[in-house]
XYZ file of C-alpha atoms in Angstrom:
285
model
C -2.767 287.133 12.976
C -6.460 286.496 14.195
C -8.529 290.156 13.408
C -12.108 291.169 14.702
C -14.638 292.233 12.567
C -15.927 295.204 12.789
C -12.188 308.468 2.539
C -10.316 314.371 -0.063
C -8.528 313.986 -3.166
C -5.782 316.201 -2.157
C -2.277 314.126 -1.285
C 0.489 315.331 1.135
C 3.540 315.966 -0.475
C 5.569 313.634 1.362
C 3.284 310.795 0.708
C 3.495 311.236 -2.854
C 7.354 311.036 -2.934
C 7.222 307.975 -0.813
C 4.282 306.151 -2.891
C 6.433 307.537 -6.182
C 9.727 305.649 -4.494
C 8.166 302.447 -3.529
C 6.299 301.874 -7.055
C 9.643 302.271 -9.071
C 11.299 299.767 -6.501
C 8.384 297.383 -6.938
C 8.123 297.541 -10.769
C 12.180 297.417 -11.308
C 13.222 294.379 -13.126
C 16.558 295.415 -14.335
C 18.705 294.042 -11.753
C 19.645 297.663 -10.681
C 19.794 298.642 -7.140
C 16.456 299.675 -6.224
C 15.914 303.556 -5.313
C 15.332 303.980 -1.838
C 12.240 305.107 -0.587
C 12.446 308.941 0.907
C 10.781 309.037 4.421
C 7.590 311.328 4.435
C 8.049 314.137 6.648
C 6.095 313.501 9.890
C 3.346 315.675 9.637
C 2.184 317.994 12.195
C -1.648 316.787 13.357
C -3.857 319.518 14.408
C -6.037 317.065 16.643
C -4.925 315.648 20.484
C -1.647 313.519 20.585
C -1.976 309.820 21.492
C -2.480 310.091 25.533
C 0.225 307.694 26.666
C -0.675 305.349 29.427
C -4.398 305.741 28.988
C -6.728 302.781 29.421
C -8.346 301.543 26.170
C -11.401 300.033 24.930
C -12.173 298.164 21.894
C -15.594 298.559 20.429
C -15.627 297.437 17.186
C -18.668 294.684 17.519
C -20.809 297.819 19.005
C -20.497 300.930 20.238
C -21.603 301.682 24.215
C -20.209 303.897 26.944
C -16.679 303.344 27.807
C -15.861 301.672 31.407
C -14.975 304.265 34.152
C -11.171 305.411 33.586
C -10.894 304.672 30.155
C -9.137 307.350 27.958
C -9.127 305.694 24.550
C -11.886 303.911 22.370
C -11.871 302.461 19.050
C -14.917 302.179 17.174
C -16.062 301.278 13.156
C -16.048 304.508 10.837
C -19.807 303.943 10.650
C -20.274 304.799 14.366
C -19.895 307.952 16.074
C -16.689 308.837 18.323
C -16.733 308.271 22.135
C -17.319 311.650 23.772
C -14.481 312.899 25.994
C -11.916 310.228 24.874
C -9.221 310.086 22.375
C -11.423 308.365 19.679
C -9.954 306.246 17.200
C -11.825 305.197 13.651
C -11.318 301.914 12.447
C -10.924 301.446 8.425
C -10.501 298.069 6.433
C -7.816 299.730 4.157
C -6.996 296.447 2.310
C -10.470 294.399 1.939
C -13.875 294.891 1.567
C -16.124 294.967 4.456
C -18.589 292.465 4.755
C -21.451 292.889 2.666
C -20.167 296.046 0.642
C -18.861 294.211 -2.416
C -21.063 296.458 -4.795
C -19.244 299.742 -3.650
C -15.876 298.508 -5.532
C -15.422 298.436 -9.193
C -14.790 295.118 -10.305
C -11.275 295.864 -11.429
C -10.318 297.057 -7.841
C -11.144 293.354 -6.578
C -8.211 290.712 -6.696
C -9.191 287.914 -8.720
C -6.973 284.640 -9.071
C -5.688 283.230 -12.659
C -9.291 281.256 -12.952
C -11.204 284.589 -12.871
C -12.486 284.012 -9.156
C -12.339 286.852 -6.426
C -9.601 286.317 -3.672
C -11.095 286.588 -0.195
C -9.292 286.524 3.228
C -9.225 282.734 4.242
C -10.204 283.424 7.987
C -12.937 286.073 6.660
C -14.184 284.607 3.339
C -16.940 287.639 3.218
C -13.894 290.249 2.611
C -12.648 290.596 -0.673
C -8.841 291.334 -0.969
C -8.287 294.358 -2.842
C -5.914 294.765 -5.875
C -2.910 297.185 -4.749
C -0.331 296.098 -7.808
C -0.507 299.219 -9.726
C -0.479 303.050 -8.971
C -3.353 303.664 -10.935
C -5.350 301.019 -8.670
C -4.096 302.206 -5.505
C -4.956 305.933 -5.909
C -8.515 304.518 -7.158
C -8.620 302.678 -3.835
C -7.664 305.653 -1.660
C -10.060 307.449 -3.361
C -13.252 305.225 -2.106
C -11.525 304.957 1.267
C -10.607 308.424 1.202
C -14.331 308.929 1.854
C -14.261 306.644 5.007
C -11.386 308.842 6.285
C -13.317 311.744 5.925
C -16.230 310.681 7.700
C -14.147 309.629 10.652
C -12.656 313.346 10.704
C -15.907 315.154 10.280
C -17.448 312.728 13.032
C -15.051 314.190 15.242
C -12.377 311.089 15.746
C -8.770 312.143 16.652
C -7.407 309.174 14.671
C -7.674 306.223 12.438
C -6.333 302.384 12.211
C -5.832 300.908 9.022
C -6.628 297.367 8.678
C -5.155 294.089 6.817
C -1.957 295.936 5.249
C -0.843 292.245 5.312
C -3.624 290.921 3.080
C -0.336 290.520 0.405
C 0.835 287.813 2.130
C -2.662 285.956 1.512
C -2.547 286.677 -2.160
C -0.680 285.726 -4.800
C 0.381 289.351 -7.360
C 0.323 291.220 -4.510
C 3.618 292.666 -2.748
C 4.867 294.597 0.794
C 5.823 297.621 -1.788
C 2.198 298.243 -3.116
C 0.606 297.743 0.341
C 3.284 300.615 1.905
C 2.276 302.766 -1.153
C -1.204 302.563 -0.489
C -0.984 303.052 3.118
C 1.238 306.239 2.361
C -1.848 307.235 0.273
C -4.216 306.802 3.390
C -1.277 308.724 5.738
C -1.617 311.778 3.344
C -5.326 311.992 3.654
C -5.667 311.547 7.345
C -2.973 314.100 8.210
C -4.055 316.650 5.699
C -7.457 316.310 7.905
C -5.973 316.644 11.023
C -5.945 312.941 11.900
C -3.197 310.659 13.257
C -3.129 307.595 11.778
C -2.258 304.111 13.149
C -0.516 300.858 11.841
C -2.728 297.546 12.661
C -0.628 294.399 13.255
C 2.001 293.315 10.811
C 4.875 293.558 13.920
C 7.570 292.798 11.730
C 7.207 295.904 9.415
C 6.800 298.332 12.108
C 9.744 300.274 11.423
C 9.544 300.551 7.747
C 5.632 301.308 8.174
C 7.200 304.265 10.788
C 9.687 306.098 8.831
C 8.717 305.754 5.314
C 4.684 305.698 5.398
C 4.443 308.095 8.566
C 1.969 306.106 10.812
C 1.928 307.894 14.038
C 0.749 305.143 16.501
C 0.388 301.048 16.448
C -2.742 298.938 17.036
C -1.807 295.556 18.191
C -3.571 292.144 18.701
C -2.383 289.777 21.108
C 1.108 290.912 21.110
C 1.716 289.428 24.406
C 0.443 286.388 23.359
C 2.714 286.247 20.207
C 5.827 287.508 21.990
C 5.701 291.089 19.798
C 5.015 293.852 21.968
C 8.167 295.198 22.144
C 8.486 295.192 17.881
C 6.240 297.944 18.434
C 7.316 299.484 21.439
C 10.731 299.845 20.060
C 8.986 302.117 17.297
C 6.282 303.701 18.816
C 6.985 303.776 22.354
C 3.968 304.540 24.605
C 1.842 305.055 21.407
C 0.748 301.149 21.086
C -2.369 299.661 22.014
C -2.787 296.062 22.537
C -5.949 293.840 22.491
C -5.430 290.421 24.493
C -8.709 287.887 23.945
C -9.964 285.854 26.655
C -10.979 282.762 24.632
C -6.874 282.312 24.490
C -6.630 279.698 27.296
C -2.983 279.766 26.976
C -2.785 283.411 28.351
C -4.640 284.492 31.213
C -5.195 288.018 32.538
C -2.534 287.404 35.610
C 0.287 286.642 32.944
C -0.923 289.371 30.637
C -0.438 291.985 33.196
C 2.883 290.614 34.631
C 4.368 290.530 31.207
C 6.817 293.363 31.194
C 6.698 293.971 27.431
C 3.147 294.705 27.790
C 2.109 297.753 26.537
C 0.567 300.231 29.246
C -3.055 300.669 26.945
C -3.831 297.003 27.050
C -7.158 295.490 27.024
C -8.999 292.496 27.547
C -11.827 291.541 25.519
C -13.862 288.659 24.150
C -12.943 288.134 20.263
C -16.644 289.048 19.363
C -15.878 292.324 20.823
C -19.506 292.226 21.885
C -21.606 294.864 23.968
C -22.255 294.602 27.893
C -25.573 293.335 27.048
C -24.379 290.143 25.477
C -23.615 287.150 27.537
C -20.048 286.519 25.892
C -18.980 290.329 26.860
C -15.568 290.483 28.496
C -13.745 293.622 29.542
C -10.612 293.939 31.730
C -7.604 295.780 32.001
C -4.364 295.295 33.995
């Protein structure tokens, strides 16, 4: 699915349990029934809860004053949160950010059989992280734990973790490895008083909610893809949807008329530009 562009070493006990069980399942080669992952307890987050039915703006392409009436704003982790609203901090949890490859040890970057780096086919300036082992996942979570900590210290209420589905775009990675790393992120976020959101991957929503401990979901184009109910069946009203104005098959009127549409749905330009840009689009139902 399309995705627009734009870390505390302590680990919650529940998340650690989920990681251990998931790793055992992923490594099992005996043919025996793999152990069932024990769902981590839903940690009480000290911040404000998801504001159900609030209007949302998605500002990954640049921060600006939210339009009148908006109650939820998402921004990149390098930005400051919007004041007076429930603020979500974007973290690319499974791929490198453009221009940040030097941040990573070489062995944490996924390589193909010939030794070349594996990149996202749609975002070739983002290298996929190697989530294939416990030790690598712990080190990745250590690096991005600094980003999550920055989100918390800046005053965000929540984090959204992007690209969990990177394993579907690369050989040698698995859903189990992705979920185990996601559980590490959830442990860190909850320990810092942040809610944590699933980003896309509708087909895994139930597992990610119960086994990882995600608190809400951020979906892109769930109306366009007919996926909204997959999120709302799991997260109820704690779902955000971003629909894009460059999709001629789904106009704003039809989006607003869709009974499965989450209340917190925003209609944006795919570049997520600021109001000064001629490409800027912002609307809601």
